[in-house]
Amino acid sequence: MKTLSLYQPGRSIIHKIDPVTKLLFIILAIFVPIIIGTWGAALLTLLISLSFILIGRVFKKVLPILGFSSIIILSVIIIQGLFYVNNKAPLFTLGPVTVYREGFYYALNIALRIYNILVAVSILVLTTKPSDLIEALVRKGFSPRIGYIFSSVLQIIPQMMSTVDTISDAQRSRGLETEGRLSARIKAFFPLIGPVVMNSLISTRERAMALEVRAFNSKRKKTFLHEEVKTGYSRFLQFILLAILLAAIVWRVLS
Amino acid sequence: MNKIKVKNLHFTYSGGQEVLTGLNLHFDDRSTAIIGQNGAGKTTFVKLLKGLLKPIQGDVWIKGFNTKEHTVASLARHIGLVFQNPNDQIFKSRVIDEVMFGPLNIGQVEQEAKKNAVNALDMVGLSGQAEENPYDLSLSDRKLVSIASIVAMNTDILIFDEPTIAQDFCGREKIKKIISHLRKEGKLIITIIHDMDFVAETFERTIVFHRGMVLLDGEPREVFSQEQELREAYLEQPHVTRLAKKLGIKETLLTAEELIDYVKKPG
Amino acid sequence: MKRLVVEDLKYRYPLSQELALNDISFAVEKGEFIGIVGPNGAGKSTLCQAITGLAPNFLKGAYGGRVLVDGMEVAKEEIAEIATHVGIVFQNPFTQIAGSKLTVFEEVAFGLENLGIPRYEMKKRIEEALELLDIAALRDRNPFDLSGGQMQRLAIAGIIAMKPEIIVLDEPTSQLDPQGSEEVFQAVQNLSREGMTVLMVEHKIEKIAAYADKVLLLCAGKLIDFERPPKVFSREDLEDYGIAPPVFTRVCKKLNIKTADGLYPVTLKEAYDKVVKILE
Ligand SMILES: Nc1ncnc2c1ncn2[C@@H]1O[C@H](COP(=O)(O)OP(=O)(O)OP(=O)(O)O)[C@@H](O)[C@H]1O
Ligand SMILES: Nc1ncnc2c1ncn2[C@@H]1O[C@H](COP(=O)(O)OP(=O)(O)OP(=O)(O)O)[C@@H](O)[C@H]1O
Ligand SMILES: [Mg+2]
Ligand SMILES: [Mg+2]
């Protein structure tokens, strides 16, 4: 098993922003487009998130995440375009199949939301040390358990990825062809799923035990190895984010 | 005949220091122990033999096949590796399925695979646990399952990465027997191990790794007589060897039996 | 008062039919170094887990008797509270790494942060522990990219830095190079001399003979013996319990050499003192 984190060390301004602000931004990126409800709002949010990714110099690392989810999203668009219950107006016809406007736009809307969430979460995951996130939450007065749950959720993907590596090494070591042609790789993918899930469950349990014996859930007041990074503008940023959220709600109620 | 040839082997993990710095080695049929300090590069070396890692520079040939030109899966019919951490190796939910996985993949038919698996489990003393989930077994038994899984593949070359981890006295003796049994069948056995007594009692050849290089290479008696080099490599002489030396005995004695005979010998 | 008291301890894993621990009683003083030996499956790891409260608080199952740490009954406390008094190093070091930390240095800090140790003191303790386990050069490395032995050193360092009153080590040197395991035994002995109570499971019988104050012999969940090393390792029925005596003892037995108290030598030094006379 390797690094259990997608974190990319760096010195960008995005890296320096504190985890709580980033968490707040995720909430905003998810809810503001929903509250406002227009295409423009969703697109704008996505663009803003992407520009943060660019500033943080972690664009290369979101690509695989977006790429992988695009496969799923594409299938959603096709299925909804063909079979969405409210389908009425045909958009275009390809041979025997007709794609409908309602389903297509409905799916596109979902896709946009998913991308929004993914990119916003990526900002947090790619530019924040997992331990910094836990620390930030604990410092804010949350219980360590909450902090731990947050960070484990964020670690699920890297953990699965490293488990996949480990198990695939174990399998090819014993003669299962996993390299070479695409068909071999696809065939090798399925025997991985069961073990990866089981392995993840077991290691979650082991990790919980490791934390217990290191007194993680102790009631004592914690201290921290690193001093809290106080960016002067974090309060200011959080204030702005909250203000935008409020403005969106007010706009929605009034219009 | 040389089963493994290693020429000018260099390896570095991404972003790290060079772990192996130009190794040249040949392996024939002699059972071989690899010993050395933590982090010396032993596990890295055997992963390169296995093909799981590829040389940055230099070459490894397994029975004439260059590991750079062949997939790990295709090399698996010639070379088996028992991982240091059994948790990294075991992934099935029944012991017997785990042990049959390798044999089935390298082309043994169901019956043959079953026979080899049952034999291998018998050899490590786990026949009774064939139907259990490996995760319900203790670490020592999981290590034995991982050994059985490789033995069942019946490859010409077998590598054990610290097989005696967590083993009690009986477990150690069991593994010793397995090694000499496989040796008699004409297989090449390479074992990484930190137990010097075990090395002295079991192997025909001992290689000392130190900071990615070979410091000593020879018969155990020869290697264990070099106290100075051993210390430099963070190793020790076997217990009996140390006692014999302290007693002022000139020869390098390796086992309890040798020492007893020496003391009983008239004059 | 005794530091650790185990009274009529019984434990059975869920879904299991047999008792993994069967009526175990013993007591340990402050600063004692206890070696726990026994064959595979004897219940050594289970005993370690019972002492730290993992059984029955994390691993459920049937439990009877009591484990008292400084008079506090562990089954009735939360594991994390016991962890502030009792440290444990697991048999498989890989399962000990907290996982959220990205460097060796931070990984050692993890336990100290949870104990609320002030920062300057924390840094000092981490440096000491890294030095003691000879992994100071690895301080900025990712804990998951270490060799097996390096990871085991890290696991030990993470607990030693917490300075628990009782430290339980489950085969802590199984993957260490020979000098490394010698150093760990020495370090642990020093800690016990400074007042830490040590319980260490080991198959390296020669080292237990040389370093432990007392040996606890366990077999099939039962406590067979709890005595000084020469007493335990001189037992004629030792091999019936799946334990081979130290190689020095085996040599002396074959040569019919005993010490003044009618026992066999168990360490290199004791064997030397006797055999050298014969050779003369
Ligand atoms: N995945 C990895 N990424 C980066 N460095 C690694 C990785 N795995 C091992 N190393 C480093 O490479 C060196 C050699 O490691 P290796 O596992 O080969 O040692 P070893 O001789 O098997 O040691 P041990 O006796 O402790 O098992 C060590 O310094 C180790 O920290
Ligand atoms: N999670 C579990 N569920 C059921 N039974 C278990 C479990 N863990 C261990 N056991 C059983 O309890 C007994 C004692 O196991 P334990 O792991 O304590 O032995 P040990 O002395 O530490 O052995 P080893 O030297 O192999 O580490 C064994 O019979 C074992 O099979
Ligand atoms: Mg290794
Ligand atoms: Mg155990």
XYZ file of N, CA, C and O and ligand atoms in Angstrom, chain B residues 136 138-141 166 168, chain C residues 13-14 16 20 38-47 59 91 170-171 203, ligand 2:
135
model
N -9.771 -14.837 9.172
C -10.066 -15.277 10.527
C -8.875 -15.995 11.149
O -8.925 -16.387 12.305
N -4.832 -16.416 12.431
C -3.850 -15.524 13.054
C -2.761 -15.194 12.045
O -2.634 -15.846 11.004
N -1.963 -14.182 12.360
C -0.908 -13.739 11.447
C 0.011 -14.903 11.056
O 0.377 -15.058 9.886
N 0.362 -15.749 12.037
C 1.291 -16.837 11.732
C 0.679 -17.813 10.729
O 1.347 -18.272 9.809
N -0.605 -18.107 10.895
C -1.260 -19.017 9.954
C -1.445 -18.355 8.590
O -1.350 -19.010 7.555
N 6.494 -14.298 12.825
C 5.406 -14.754 13.698
C 5.383 -16.261 13.948
O 4.479 -16.761 14.601
N 6.347 -19.876 15.582
C 6.944 -20.429 16.787
C 7.997 -21.457 16.374
O 8.290 -21.617 15.185
N -13.539 -15.558 21.844
C -13.901 -14.732 20.691
C -15.338 -15.022 20.279
O -15.828 -16.136 20.451
N -16.031 -14.007 19.726
C -17.375 -14.257 19.210
C -17.296 -15.375 18.157
O -16.307 -15.452 17.431
N -16.568 -18.286 18.375
C -15.589 -19.333 18.644
C -16.101 -20.227 19.768
O -16.894 -19.790 20.608
N -10.053 -18.564 24.411
C -8.716 -18.148 23.972
C -7.853 -17.850 25.190
O -6.638 -18.004 25.155
N 5.111 -18.614 24.138
C 4.132 -19.677 23.932
C 4.040 -19.965 22.455
O 4.435 -19.131 21.643
N 3.513 -21.136 22.105
C 3.431 -21.494 20.684
C 2.383 -20.657 19.948
O 1.641 -19.913 20.577
N 2.338 -20.777 18.641
C 1.311 -20.092 17.847
C -0.065 -20.519 18.329
O -0.314 -21.695 18.584
N -0.938 -19.533 18.489
C -2.304 -19.834 18.898
C -2.462 -20.000 20.397
O -3.534 -20.351 20.885
N -1.397 -19.736 21.160
C -1.455 -19.927 22.616
C -2.386 -18.922 23.281
O -2.937 -19.174 24.345
N -2.541 -17.753 22.637
C -3.361 -16.709 23.236
C -2.553 -15.483 23.631
O -3.049 -14.604 24.340
N -1.335 -15.399 23.153
C -0.445 -14.291 23.532
C -1.023 -12.945 23.072
O -1.143 -12.001 23.859
N -1.382 -12.874 21.781
C -1.925 -11.616 21.274
C -3.245 -11.287 21.951
O -3.541 -10.129 22.239
N -4.030 -12.309 22.212
C -5.314 -12.086 22.871
C -5.088 -11.505 24.270
O -5.790 -10.578 24.677
N -4.109 -12.024 24.972
C -3.794 -11.506 26.303
C -3.390 -10.024 26.202
O -3.839 -9.192 26.993
N -13.102 -5.887 20.450
C -13.411 -7.244 20.024
C -14.412 -7.751 21.044
O -14.057 -7.951 22.196
N 1.147 -6.885 16.562
C 1.990 -7.902 15.943
C 2.335 -7.519 14.505
O 3.444 -7.714 14.050
N 3.823 -6.769 21.051
C 3.496 -8.077 20.485
C 4.474 -8.404 19.348
O 4.319 -7.920 18.237
N 5.465 -9.180 19.653
C 6.534 -9.537 18.694
C 7.077 -8.311 17.966
O 7.042 -8.230 16.743
N 9.253 -14.645 20.154
C 9.713 -16.006 19.858
C 11.234 -16.094 19.974
O 11.792 -17.175 19.927
N -10.587 -12.788 15.710
C -10.608 -14.063 16.138
N -11.751 -14.782 16.094
C -11.791 -16.056 16.542
N -10.731 -16.710 17.049
C -9.559 -16.058 17.129
C -9.439 -14.701 16.671
N -8.168 -14.298 16.863
C -7.528 -15.363 17.405
N -8.345 -16.408 17.571
C -8.007 -17.717 18.160
O -7.654 -17.536 19.512
C -6.530 -18.328 19.866
C -5.414 -17.456 20.382
O -4.967 -16.586 19.335
P -3.803 -15.537 19.507
O -3.746 -14.757 18.266
O -3.997 -14.827 20.793
O -2.528 -16.488 19.619
P -1.005 -16.091 19.706
O -0.446 -16.780 20.875
O -0.844 -14.622 19.638
O -0.433 -16.771 18.393
P 0.687 -16.299 17.361
O 2.001 -16.756 17.899
O 0.310 -17.038 16.129
O 0.596 -14.829 17.205
C -6.162 -19.093 18.609
O -6.738 -20.371 18.696
C -6.783 -18.314 17.501
O -7.135 -19.147 16.432
